Backbone as a printed PyTorch tensor [residue, N CA C, xyz], in Angstrom:
tensor([[[112.9670, 123.8080, 114.6930],
         [113.4510, 123.0100, 113.5910],
         [114.2880, 121.8600, 114.1570]],

        [[114.0710, 120.6630, 113.6510],
         [114.8240, 119.4810, 114.0450],
         [116.1490, 119.4470, 113.2930]],

        [[117.2610, 119.1280, 113.9890],
         [118.5460, 119.0420, 113.2760],
         [118.5040, 117.9620, 112.1960]],

        [[119.2070, 118.2130, 111.1120],
         [119.2100, 117.3000, 109.9670],
         [120.4210, 116.3740, 110.0330]],

        [[120.3340, 115.2020, 109.3670],
         [121.5060, 114.3200, 109.2910],
         [122.6090, 114.9570, 108.4480]],

        [[123.8370, 114.4710, 108.6190],
         [124.9700, 114.9830, 107.8590],
         [124.8900, 114.5520, 106.3930]],

        [[125.0710, 115.5040, 105.4830],
         [125.1070, 115.2080, 104.0510],
         [126.0990, 116.1550, 103.3930]],

        [[126.1450, 116.1480, 102.0660],
         [127.0830, 116.9970, 101.3290],
         [126.9510, 118.4570, 101.7460]],

        [[128.0580, 119.1670, 101.6840],
         [128.1000, 120.5480, 102.1400],
         [127.1520, 121.4600, 101.3750]],

        [[126.9210, 121.1790, 100.0910],
         [126.0640, 122.0680,  99.3090],
         [124.5820, 121.6830,  99.3850]],

        [[124.2380, 120.6700, 100.2220],
         [122.8450, 120.2730, 100.4380],
         [122.4770, 120.5720, 101.8860]],

        [[121.3870, 121.2770, 102.0660],
         [120.8920, 121.6070, 103.4050],
         [119.4700, 121.0810, 103.5360]],

        [[119.1850, 120.4820, 104.6790],
         [117.8530, 119.9610, 104.9680],
         [117.1940, 120.7990, 106.0510]],

        [[115.8720, 120.8800, 105.9810],
         [115.1470, 121.6040, 107.0130],
         [113.6990, 121.1420, 107.0570]],

        [[113.1000, 121.3640, 108.2080],
         [111.6710, 121.1550, 108.3880],
         [111.0870, 122.5500, 108.5590]],

        [[110.1980, 122.9220, 107.6540],
         [109.7280, 124.3000, 107.6440],
         [108.3410, 124.4230, 108.2680]],

        [[108.1310, 125.5430, 108.9180],
         [106.8480, 125.8610, 109.5360],
         [106.0320, 126.8080, 108.6610]],

        [[106.7320, 127.5420, 107.7990],
         [106.0660, 128.4540, 106.8720],
         [106.9310, 128.6150, 105.6370]],

        [[106.3010, 129.0450, 104.5530],
         [107.0120, 129.2350, 103.2900],
         [107.0290, 130.7120, 102.9310]],

        [[108.2180, 131.2430, 102.6630],
         [108.3190, 132.6070, 102.1630],
         [107.8320, 132.6120, 100.7140]],

        [[107.6280, 133.7770, 100.1620],
         [107.1970, 133.8900,  98.7710],
         [108.2250, 133.2620,  97.8350]],

        [[109.5060, 133.4990,  98.0950],
         [110.5420, 132.9230,  97.2220],
         [110.6400, 131.4090,  97.4150]],

        [[110.4650, 130.9280,  98.6480],
         [110.4750, 129.4770,  98.8780],
         [109.2940, 128.8080,  98.1920]],

        [[108.1380, 129.4440,  98.2220],
         [106.9640, 128.8900,  97.5500],
         [107.2230, 128.7880,  96.0440]],

        [[107.8380, 129.8030,  95.4790],
         [108.1570, 129.7750,  94.0460],
         [109.1570, 128.6580,  93.7360]],

        [[110.2130, 128.5350,  94.5480],
         [111.2010, 127.4630,  94.3600],
         [110.5610, 126.0870,  94.4930]],

        [[109.6940, 125.9320,  95.4900],
         [109.0390, 124.6510,  95.7250],
         [108.1270, 124.2880,  94.5570]],

        [[107.4280, 125.2730,  94.0200],
         [106.5670, 125.0180,  92.8590],
         [107.4000, 124.6130,  91.6400]],

        [[108.5330, 125.2640,  91.4310],
         [109.4010, 124.8880,  90.3050],
         [109.9020, 123.4480,  90.4490]],

        [[110.3420, 123.0870,  91.6480],
         [110.8310, 121.7280,  91.8730],
         [109.6930, 120.7160,  91.7280]],

        [[108.5050, 121.0660,  92.2000],
         [107.3420, 120.1860,  92.0810],
         [106.9800, 119.9870,  90.6180]],

        [[106.9570, 121.0820,  89.8590],
         [106.6470, 120.9910,  88.4260],
         [107.6380, 120.0790,  87.7120]],

        [[108.9110, 120.2330,  88.0320],
         [109.9360, 119.3990,  87.4190],
         [109.7050, 117.9240,  87.7530]],

        [[109.4110, 117.6360,  89.0150],
         [109.1850, 116.2490,  89.4280],
         [107.9600, 115.6540,  88.7330]],

        [[106.9100, 116.4350,  88.5970],
         [105.6980, 115.9450,  87.9300],
         [105.9900, 115.6540,  86.4610]],

        [[106.6610, 116.5670,  85.7780],
         [106.9680, 116.3910,  84.3520],
         [107.8080, 115.1470,  84.0990]],

        [[108.6170, 114.7730,  85.0710],
         [109.5090, 113.6360,  84.8960],
         [108.9970, 112.3760,  85.5920]],

        [[107.6960, 112.3770,  85.9470],
         [107.0820, 111.1990,  86.5610],
         [107.6200, 110.8750,  87.9320]],

        [[107.9500, 111.9180,  88.6790],
         [108.6270, 111.7490,  89.9600],
         [107.8060, 111.2450,  91.1120]],

        [[106.6070, 110.7630,  90.8740],
         [105.8670, 110.1310,  91.9420],
         [105.1360, 111.0670,  92.8730]],

        [[104.9800, 112.3090,  92.5150],
         [104.3010, 113.2410,  93.3980],
         [102.7880, 113.0320,  93.4110]],

        [[102.2490, 112.3880,  92.4100],
         [100.8140, 112.1020,  92.3790],
         [100.1100, 112.6940,  91.1720]],

        [[100.4470, 113.9150,  90.8470],
         [ 99.8750, 114.5060,  89.6440],
         [100.4860, 113.8400,  88.4180]],

        [[ 99.6860, 113.6810,  87.3740],
         [100.2050, 113.1410,  86.1160],
         [100.5150, 114.2500,  85.1330]],

        [[ 99.7780, 115.3540,  85.2470],
         [100.0120, 116.5350,  84.4090],
         [100.2620, 117.7040,  85.3380]],

        [[101.1650, 118.5550,  84.9350],
         [101.5060, 119.7030,  85.7620],
         [100.3180, 120.6510,  85.8530]],

        [[ 99.8200, 120.9020,  87.0550],
         [ 98.7010, 121.8360,  87.2080],
         [ 99.1660, 123.2810,  87.0340]],

        [[ 98.2200, 124.1650,  86.9130],
         [ 98.5230, 125.5950,  86.8420],
         [ 99.2890, 126.0080,  88.0980]],

        [[100.1530, 126.9800,  87.9600],
         [100.9610, 127.4390,  89.0940],
         [100.0720, 127.8560,  90.2710]],

        [[ 98.9550, 128.4970,  89.9840],
         [ 98.0600, 128.9320,  91.0680],
         [ 97.5390, 127.7340,  91.8630]],

        [[ 97.2970, 126.6200,  91.1960],
         [ 96.8300, 125.4090,  91.8770],
         [ 97.9370, 124.8220,  92.7620]],

        [[ 99.1540, 124.8150,  92.2560],
         [100.2770, 124.3250,  93.0620],
         [100.5070, 125.2130,  94.2870]],

        [[100.4560, 126.5140,  94.0720],
         [100.6360, 127.4320,  95.2040],
         [ 99.5500, 127.2140,  96.2510]],

        [[ 98.3120, 127.0490,  95.8000],
         [ 97.2030, 126.8010,  96.7280],
         [ 97.4080, 125.4740,  97.4630]],

        [[ 97.8890, 124.4610,  96.7430],
         [ 98.1590, 123.1670,  97.3740],
         [ 99.1630, 123.3280,  98.5140]],

        [[100.2930, 123.9670,  98.2370],
         [101.3380, 124.0890,  99.2560],
         [100.9010, 124.9960, 100.3990]],

        [[100.1920, 126.0760, 100.1020],
         [ 99.6850, 126.9360, 101.1880],
         [ 98.7150, 126.1520, 102.0680]],

        [[ 97.8310, 125.3830, 101.4440],
         [ 96.8810, 124.5710, 102.1950],
         [ 97.5760, 123.5130, 103.0290]],

        [[ 98.5800, 122.8690, 102.4480],
         [ 99.3260, 121.8540, 103.1780],
         [ 99.8970, 122.4310, 104.4710]],

        [[100.4460, 123.6250, 104.3950],
         [101.0880, 124.2420, 105.5470],
         [100.0960, 124.5710, 106.6620]],

        [[ 98.8210, 124.6210, 106.3380],
         [ 97.8050, 124.9690, 107.3320],
         [ 97.2690, 123.7560, 108.1060]],

        [[ 97.5320, 122.5580, 107.6340],
         [ 96.9490, 121.3640, 108.2400],
         [ 97.7960, 120.9140, 109.4400]],

        [[ 97.1860, 120.8220, 110.6170],
         [ 97.9380, 120.3500, 111.7830],
         [ 98.4380, 118.9170, 111.5660]],

        [[ 99.6180, 118.6360, 112.0830],
         [100.1660, 117.2940, 111.9880],
         [100.8180, 116.9780, 110.6530]],

        [[100.9540, 117.9820, 109.8050],
         [101.6470, 117.7890, 108.5260],
         [102.9930, 118.4930, 108.6330]],

        [[104.0320, 117.7930, 108.2320],
         [105.3880, 118.3260, 108.3380],
         [106.0340, 118.3130, 106.9610]],

        [[106.5430, 119.4710, 106.5400],
         [107.1860, 119.6020, 105.2390],
         [108.6890, 119.6400, 105.4290]],

        [[109.3560, 118.6410, 104.8630],
         [110.8050, 118.5290, 104.9190],
         [111.3410, 118.9490, 103.5620]],

        [[112.2840, 119.8580, 103.5620],
         [112.8430, 120.3810, 102.3190],
         [114.3380, 120.1190, 102.2360]],

        [[114.8040, 119.9550, 101.0100],
         [116.2360, 119.8740, 100.7250],
         [116.5750, 121.0150,  99.7820]],

        [[117.6430, 121.7010, 100.0950],
         [118.1460, 122.7760,  99.2350],
         [119.5000, 122.3630,  98.6920]],

        [[119.6650, 122.5610,  97.4120],
         [120.9520, 122.3260,  96.7650],
         [121.4550, 123.6840,  96.3130]],

        [[122.5930, 124.0880,  96.8390],
         [123.1530, 125.4170,  96.5530],
         [122.1200, 126.5200,  96.7910]],

        [[121.3120, 126.3440,  97.8340],
         [120.3420, 127.3650,  98.2390],
         [118.9680, 127.2500,  97.6120]],

        [[118.8180, 126.4780,  96.5400],
         [117.5140, 126.3410,  95.8740],
         [116.8010, 125.0810,  96.3490]],

        [[115.4950, 125.1540,  96.5410],
         [114.7300, 123.9750,  96.9330],
         [114.8050, 122.9540,  95.8140]],

        [[115.3160, 121.7720,  96.1500],
         [115.5730, 120.7300,  95.1580],
         [114.7850, 119.4570,  95.4360]],

        [[114.1540, 119.3870,  96.5900],
         [113.3880, 118.1990,  96.9320],
         [112.5330, 118.4610,  98.1540]],

        [[111.5280, 117.6090,  98.3080],
         [110.6210, 117.7440,  99.4390],
         [110.0740, 116.3720,  99.8110]],

        [[109.6300, 116.2690, 101.0370],
         [108.9890, 115.0450, 101.5170],
         [108.0020, 115.4640, 102.5990]],

        [[106.8740, 114.7810, 102.6280],
         [105.8660, 115.0730, 103.6280],
         [105.8390, 113.9570, 104.6640]],

        [[105.7730, 114.3270, 105.9280],
         [105.5500, 113.3900, 107.0200],
         [104.2300, 113.7780, 107.6530]],

        [[103.2740, 112.8450, 107.6400],
         [101.9420, 113.1060, 108.1830],
         [101.7670, 112.3610, 109.4910]],

        [[101.2690, 113.0610, 110.4860],
         [100.7970, 112.3960, 111.6960],
         [ 99.3460, 111.9990, 111.4390]],

        [[ 98.8700, 110.9780, 112.1550],
         [ 97.4830, 110.5420, 111.9890],
         [ 96.5380, 111.6570, 112.4350]],

        [[ 95.3930, 111.8100, 111.7610],
         [ 94.4230, 112.8040, 112.2110],
         [ 93.9000, 112.4450, 113.6040]],

        [[ 93.4320, 113.4270, 114.3410],
         [ 93.0160, 113.2460, 115.7370],
         [ 91.9260, 112.1860, 115.8920]],

        [[ 91.0740, 112.0050, 114.8890],
         [ 89.9930, 111.0240, 115.0120],
         [ 90.4660, 109.5950, 114.7680]],

        [[ 91.7110, 109.4040, 114.4100],
         [ 92.2560, 108.0700, 114.1430],
         [ 93.1390, 107.6530, 115.3220]],

        [[ 92.5090, 107.5640, 116.4970],
         [ 93.2440, 107.3040, 117.7300],
         [ 94.0120, 105.9860, 117.6890]],

        [[ 93.4650, 104.9740, 117.0100],
         [ 94.1120, 103.6700, 116.9880],
         [ 95.4430, 103.6810, 116.2450]],

        [[ 95.6860, 104.7060, 115.4310],
         [ 96.9500, 104.8150, 114.7100],
         [ 97.6770, 106.1200, 115.0290]],

        [[ 97.3830, 106.6580, 116.2050],
         [ 97.9340, 107.9620, 116.5830],
         [ 99.4560, 107.9940, 116.6240]],

        [[100.0740, 106.8500, 116.8490],
         [101.5390, 106.8420, 116.9470],
         [102.2160, 106.4100, 115.6470]],

        [[101.4450, 106.3350, 114.5630],
         [102.0040, 105.9020, 113.2830],
         [102.0060, 107.0710, 112.3030]],

        [[103.1680, 107.3900, 111.7790],
         [103.2990, 108.4490, 110.7880],
         [103.2410, 107.8690, 109.3860]],

        [[103.0840, 108.7660, 108.4240],
         [103.0520, 108.3300, 107.0260],
         [103.9210, 109.2610, 106.1960]],

        [[104.8240, 108.6620, 105.4240],
         [105.6060, 109.4170, 104.4550],
         [104.7810, 109.4890, 103.1800]],

        [[104.7200, 110.6970, 102.6250],
         [103.9260, 110.8870, 101.4250],
         [104.5700, 111.9420, 100.5320]],

        [[104.3470, 111.7900,  99.2540],
         [104.6980, 112.8160,  98.2640],
         [106.1260, 113.3140,  98.3590]],

        [[107.0710, 112.3970,  98.3700],
         [108.4700, 112.7870,  98.3430],
         [108.9690, 112.8650,  96.9160]],

        [[109.8570, 113.8060,  96.6550],
         [110.4390, 113.9270,  95.3210],
         [111.7450, 114.7020,  95.3720]],

        [[112.5680, 114.4780,  94.3570],
         [113.7740, 115.2590,  94.1230],
         [113.6970, 115.7660,  92.6890]],

        [[113.9560, 117.0480,  92.4950],
         [113.9590, 117.6130,  91.1440],
         [115.0160, 116.9010,  90.3080]],

        [[114.7320, 116.7450,  89.0210],
         [115.6430, 115.9910,  88.1490],
         [117.0440, 116.6020,  88.1200]],

        [[117.1480, 117.9110,  88.1840],
         [118.4470, 118.5760,  88.1100],
         [119.2670, 118.3930,  89.3900]],

        [[118.6320, 117.8370,  90.4430],
         [119.3220, 117.6830,  91.7240],
         [119.5860, 116.2190,  92.0800]],

        [[119.2450, 115.3190,  91.1820],
         [119.4420, 113.9010,  91.4840],
         [120.9340, 113.5620,  91.4990]],

        [[121.2620, 112.5530,  92.2880],
         [122.6530, 112.1340,  92.3920],
         [123.4110, 112.7720,  93.5390]],

        [[122.7130, 113.5670,  94.3520],
         [123.3500, 114.2250,  95.4920],
         [122.9270, 113.6080,  96.8240]],

        [[122.1520, 112.5120,  96.7870],
         [121.7160, 111.8670,  98.0290],
         [120.5440, 112.5400,  98.7060]],

        [[119.8470, 113.3990,  97.9860],
         [118.7630, 114.1720,  98.5830],
         [117.6030, 113.2840,  99.0240]],

        [[117.1940, 112.3470,  98.1850],
         [116.0720, 111.4800,  98.5470],
         [116.3330, 110.7190,  99.8310]],

        [[117.4870, 110.0900,  99.9140],
         [117.8190, 109.3300, 101.1130],
         [117.9330, 110.2450, 102.3300]],

        [[118.5330, 111.4010, 102.1530],
         [118.6780, 112.3360, 103.2720],
         [117.3160, 112.8010, 103.7840]],

        [[116.3700, 113.0350, 102.8780],
         [115.0250, 113.4470, 103.2990],
         [114.3220, 112.3350, 104.0820]],

        [[114.4700, 111.0950, 103.6360],
         [113.8570, 109.9760, 104.3560],
         [114.5180, 109.8180, 105.7280]],

        [[115.8290, 109.9530, 105.7930],
         [116.5150, 109.8770, 107.0830],
         [116.0430, 110.9820, 108.0220]],

        [[115.8480, 112.1770, 107.4950],
         [115.3350, 113.2680, 108.3140],
         [113.9100, 112.9720, 108.7750]],

        [[113.0970, 112.3790, 107.9070],
         [111.7220, 112.0190, 108.2920],
         [111.7440, 110.9990, 109.4320]],

        [[112.6320, 110.0320, 109.3630],
         [112.7440, 109.0330, 110.4300],
         [113.1430, 109.7130, 111.7410]],

        [[114.1340, 110.5710, 111.6680],
         [114.6030, 111.2860, 112.8610],
         [113.4950, 112.1620, 113.4440]],

        [[112.7700, 112.8510, 112.5760],
         [111.6910, 113.7270, 113.0470],
         [110.5280, 112.9040, 113.6170]],

        [[110.2310, 111.7610, 113.0040],
         [109.1680, 110.8900, 113.5230],
         [109.5100, 110.4210, 114.9400]],

        [[110.7680, 110.0920, 115.1670],
         [111.1950, 109.7000, 116.5170],
         [111.0540, 110.8770, 117.4810]],

        [[111.4200, 112.0660, 117.0260],
         [111.2680, 113.2770, 117.8390],
         [109.7990, 113.4880, 118.2190]],

        [[108.8880, 113.1450, 117.3090],
         [107.4460, 113.2750, 117.5560],
         [106.8840, 112.1030, 118.3680]],

        [[107.7430, 111.1840, 118.7890],
         [107.3670, 109.9920, 119.5460],
         [106.4630, 109.0450, 118.7640]],

        [[106.6350, 109.0020, 117.4630],
         [105.9020, 108.0390, 116.6560],
         [106.5770, 106.6780, 116.7980]],

        [[105.7970, 105.6010, 116.6910],
         [106.3440, 104.2540, 116.8750],
         [106.6290, 103.5600, 115.5520]],

        [[106.0610, 104.0750, 114.4560],
         [106.2590, 103.4550, 113.1470],
         [105.9670, 104.4800, 112.0650]],

        [[106.4670, 104.1800, 110.8820],
         [106.1760, 104.9760, 109.6920],
         [105.6870, 104.0140, 108.6230]],

        [[104.6470, 104.4160, 107.9080],
         [104.1670, 103.6240, 106.7770],
         [104.2320, 104.4810, 105.5240]],

        [[104.2180, 103.8150, 104.3790],
         [104.2040, 104.5330, 103.1140],
         [103.7960, 103.5810, 102.0120]],

        [[103.3920, 104.1480, 100.8970],
         [103.1380, 103.3610,  99.6970],
         [103.7190, 104.1140,  98.5180]],

        [[104.0930, 103.3530,  97.4870],
         [104.8080, 103.9330,  96.3660],
         [104.5420, 103.0970,  95.1180]],

        [[104.4940, 103.7690,  93.9690],
         [104.3680, 103.0170,  92.7130],
         [105.5850, 102.1230,  92.5370]],

        [[105.3590, 100.9060,  92.0320],
         [106.4880,  99.9930,  91.8520],
         [107.4660, 100.4840,  90.7950]],

        [[107.0740, 101.4730,  90.0080],
         [107.9760, 102.0460,  89.0100],
         [108.9620, 103.0390,  89.6260]],

        [[108.7490, 103.4240,  90.8580],
         [109.6290, 104.3760,  91.5450],
         [110.8030, 103.6050,  92.1640]],

        [[111.6260, 103.0220,  91.3070],
         [112.6740, 102.1140,  91.7610],
         [113.7300, 102.7900,  92.6400]],

        [[114.0470, 104.0390,  92.3720],
         [115.0310, 104.7430,  93.2170],
         [114.5030, 104.9010,  94.6340]],

        [[113.2470, 105.2920,  94.7480],
         [112.6440, 105.4520,  96.0750],
         [112.5860, 104.1080,  96.8020]],

        [[112.1920, 103.0660,  96.0920],
         [112.1030, 101.7320,  96.7020],
         [113.4720, 101.2820,  97.2000]],

        [[114.4970, 101.5440,  96.4350],
         [115.8600, 101.1960,  96.8460],
         [116.2300, 101.9240,  98.1350]],

        [[115.8800, 103.1850,  98.2150],
         [116.1660, 103.9730,  99.4270],
         [115.4210, 103.3920, 100.6260]],

        [[114.1280, 103.1330, 100.4780],
         [113.3420, 102.6140, 101.6020],
         [113.9030, 101.2840, 102.0950]],

        [[114.2110, 100.4110, 101.1780],
         [114.7710,  99.1080, 101.5770],
         [116.1240,  99.2800, 102.2630]],

        [[116.9660, 100.1590, 101.7380],
         [118.2900, 100.3810, 102.3230],
         [118.1960, 100.9390, 103.7420]],

        [[117.1180, 101.6780, 104.0160],
         [116.9520, 102.2800, 105.3460],
         [116.1480, 101.3880, 106.2950]],

        [[115.8710, 100.1450, 105.8760],
         [115.2490,  99.1900, 106.7840],
         [113.7450,  99.0830, 106.7130]],

        [[113.1150,  99.7420, 105.7540],
         [111.6650,  99.6060, 105.6070],
         [111.3510,  98.1880, 105.1260]],

        [[110.2530,  97.6430, 105.6210],
         [109.8130,  96.2960, 105.2720],
         [108.6220,  96.3730, 104.3280]],

        [[108.7010,  95.6420, 103.2310],
         [107.5790,  95.5820, 102.2950],
         [106.5490,  94.6040, 102.8590]],

        [[105.2970,  95.0570, 102.9480],
         [104.2720,  94.1680, 103.4960],
         [103.1320,  93.8800, 102.5230]],

        [[103.1220,  94.5460, 101.3840],
         [102.0330,  94.2690, 100.4630],
         [102.2270,  94.9040,  99.1040]],

        [[101.4400,  94.3950,  98.1720],
         [101.4520,  94.8940,  96.7990],
         [100.0060,  95.0680,  96.3540]],

        [[ 99.7050,  96.2200,  95.8010],
         [ 98.3750,  96.5140,  95.2990],
         [ 98.4470,  96.6030,  93.7780]],

        [[ 97.8620,  95.6350,  93.0480],
         [ 97.9990,  95.6150,  91.5860],
         [ 97.4200,  96.8490,  90.8930]],

        [[ 96.3550,  97.4010,  91.4090],
         [ 95.7210,  98.5790,  90.7840],
         [ 95.9190,  99.8090,  91.6730]],

        [[ 97.1280, 100.1880,  91.7940],
         [ 97.5060, 101.3020,  92.6620],
         [ 97.3160, 102.6530,  91.9690]],

        [[ 97.7030, 102.7260,  90.6980],
         [ 97.6070, 103.9790,  89.9370],
         [ 97.3110, 103.6550,  88.4760]],

        [[ 96.5890, 104.5520,  87.8230],
         [ 96.2570, 104.3780,  86.4070],
         [ 96.9950, 105.4550,  85.6260]],

        [[ 98.0060, 105.0310,  84.8550],
         [ 98.8900, 105.9740,  84.1630],
         [ 99.0460, 105.5300,  82.7150]],

        [[ 98.8730, 106.4640,  81.7980],
         [ 99.0260, 106.1760,  80.3650],
         [ 98.1930, 104.9580,  79.9400]],

        [[ 96.9440, 104.9630,  80.3620],
         [ 95.9830, 103.9070,  79.9910],
         [ 96.3550, 102.5160,  80.4920]],

        [[ 97.1090, 102.4390,  81.5640],
         [ 97.4780, 101.1380,  82.1220],
         [ 97.5890, 101.2330,  83.6500]],

        [[ 97.2970, 100.1320,  84.3000],
         [ 97.4300, 100.0650,  85.7510],
         [ 98.8950,  99.8700,  86.1230]],

        [[ 99.2960, 100.5450,  87.1920],
         [100.6300, 100.3930,  87.7650],
         [100.4370,  99.9110,  89.1990]],

        [[101.1720,  98.8870,  89.5730],
         [101.0730,  98.3530,  90.9300],
         [101.7830,  99.2700,  91.9200]],

        [[101.3790,  99.1570,  93.1550],
         [102.0000,  99.8950,  94.2390],
         [102.5100,  98.9490,  95.3040]],

        [[103.5280,  99.3720,  96.0100],
         [104.1000,  98.5880,  97.0960],
         [103.8890,  99.3310,  98.4060]],

        [[103.6320,  98.5840,  99.4690],
         [103.4110,  99.1500, 100.8000],
         [104.5690,  98.7620, 101.7050]],

        [[105.0550,  99.7280, 102.4670],
         [106.1950,  99.5300, 103.3570],
         [105.8880, 100.0720, 104.7450]],

        [[106.6280,  99.5700, 105.7510],
         [106.5650, 100.1370, 107.0950],
         [107.9560, 100.0610, 107.7180]],

        [[108.1660, 100.8830, 108.7190],
         [109.4020, 100.8730, 109.4920],
         [109.0350, 101.0260, 110.9550]],

        [[109.4300, 100.0500, 111.7860],
         [109.2590, 100.1820, 113.2300],
         [110.3070, 101.1440, 113.7550]],

        [[109.8960, 102.0520, 114.6230],
         [110.8200, 103.0250, 115.1680],
         [111.2310, 102.7110, 116.6050]],

        [[110.5850, 101.7130, 117.2000],
         [110.9530, 101.3070, 118.5580],
         [111.1110,  99.7940, 118.5850]],

        [[111.7840,  99.3350, 119.5860],
         [111.9980,  97.9060, 119.7760],
         [110.6750,  97.2310, 120.1280]],

        [[110.3990,  96.0790, 119.5300],
         [109.1630,  95.3490, 119.8030],
         [108.9500,  95.0770, 121.2920]],

        [[110.0170,  94.8910, 122.0470],
         [109.8930,  94.5830, 123.4640],
         [109.2700,  95.7250, 124.2520]],

        [[109.3610,  96.9500, 123.7380],
         [108.8040,  98.0930, 124.4770],
         [107.3850,  98.4440, 124.0230]],

        [[106.8380,  97.6760, 123.0630],
         [105.4570,  97.9170, 122.6180],
         [104.4700,  97.4310, 123.6830]],

        [[103.3350,  98.1280, 123.8380],
         [102.3290,  97.6650, 124.8080],
         [101.7610,  96.3070, 124.3950]],

        [[101.4470,  95.4820, 125.3740],
         [100.8520,  94.1670, 125.1480],
         [ 99.4270,  94.1670, 125.6920]],

        [[ 98.5640,  93.3800, 125.0670],
         [ 97.1730,  93.2460, 125.5470],
         [ 97.0900,  92.2010, 126.6350]]])
């Protein structure tokens, strides 16, 4: 487990290798809450619990996928995924991707989102990644504020990023360099 950045005493961060039965239940509850409140997880309607459990079990089996969790007073209150590039994508092998981050509505205001992104950055450096990329709906203003505050650069906007409530929602694309440009290989 990679050490986490310093945050409030009642919030604990971790990178998990496996989920206990109780952790899976907590994670599903937090995921359901985030989906119901439009938390940017991707689902628009809360799937059956069995589908969520299968999703998280499957996620844990994929090599190069890292699940970062935040606990508030011992309960899972947020999660973020850090993906390494698949082995067949050699040209982007050193670039990670942040995906599917959320904080349960009952846990907002404790700095969990920012702490999870900071942990993802720290873990990406530990994995020797050179950059992190991500995309997010432009309606996810809290997440966008966090990414910008942590130095992510916006490089693009996709007008038809997601279709929600019979309307298109634009998405924004961001990246963060993790190493100094001077140390990047040159052709």
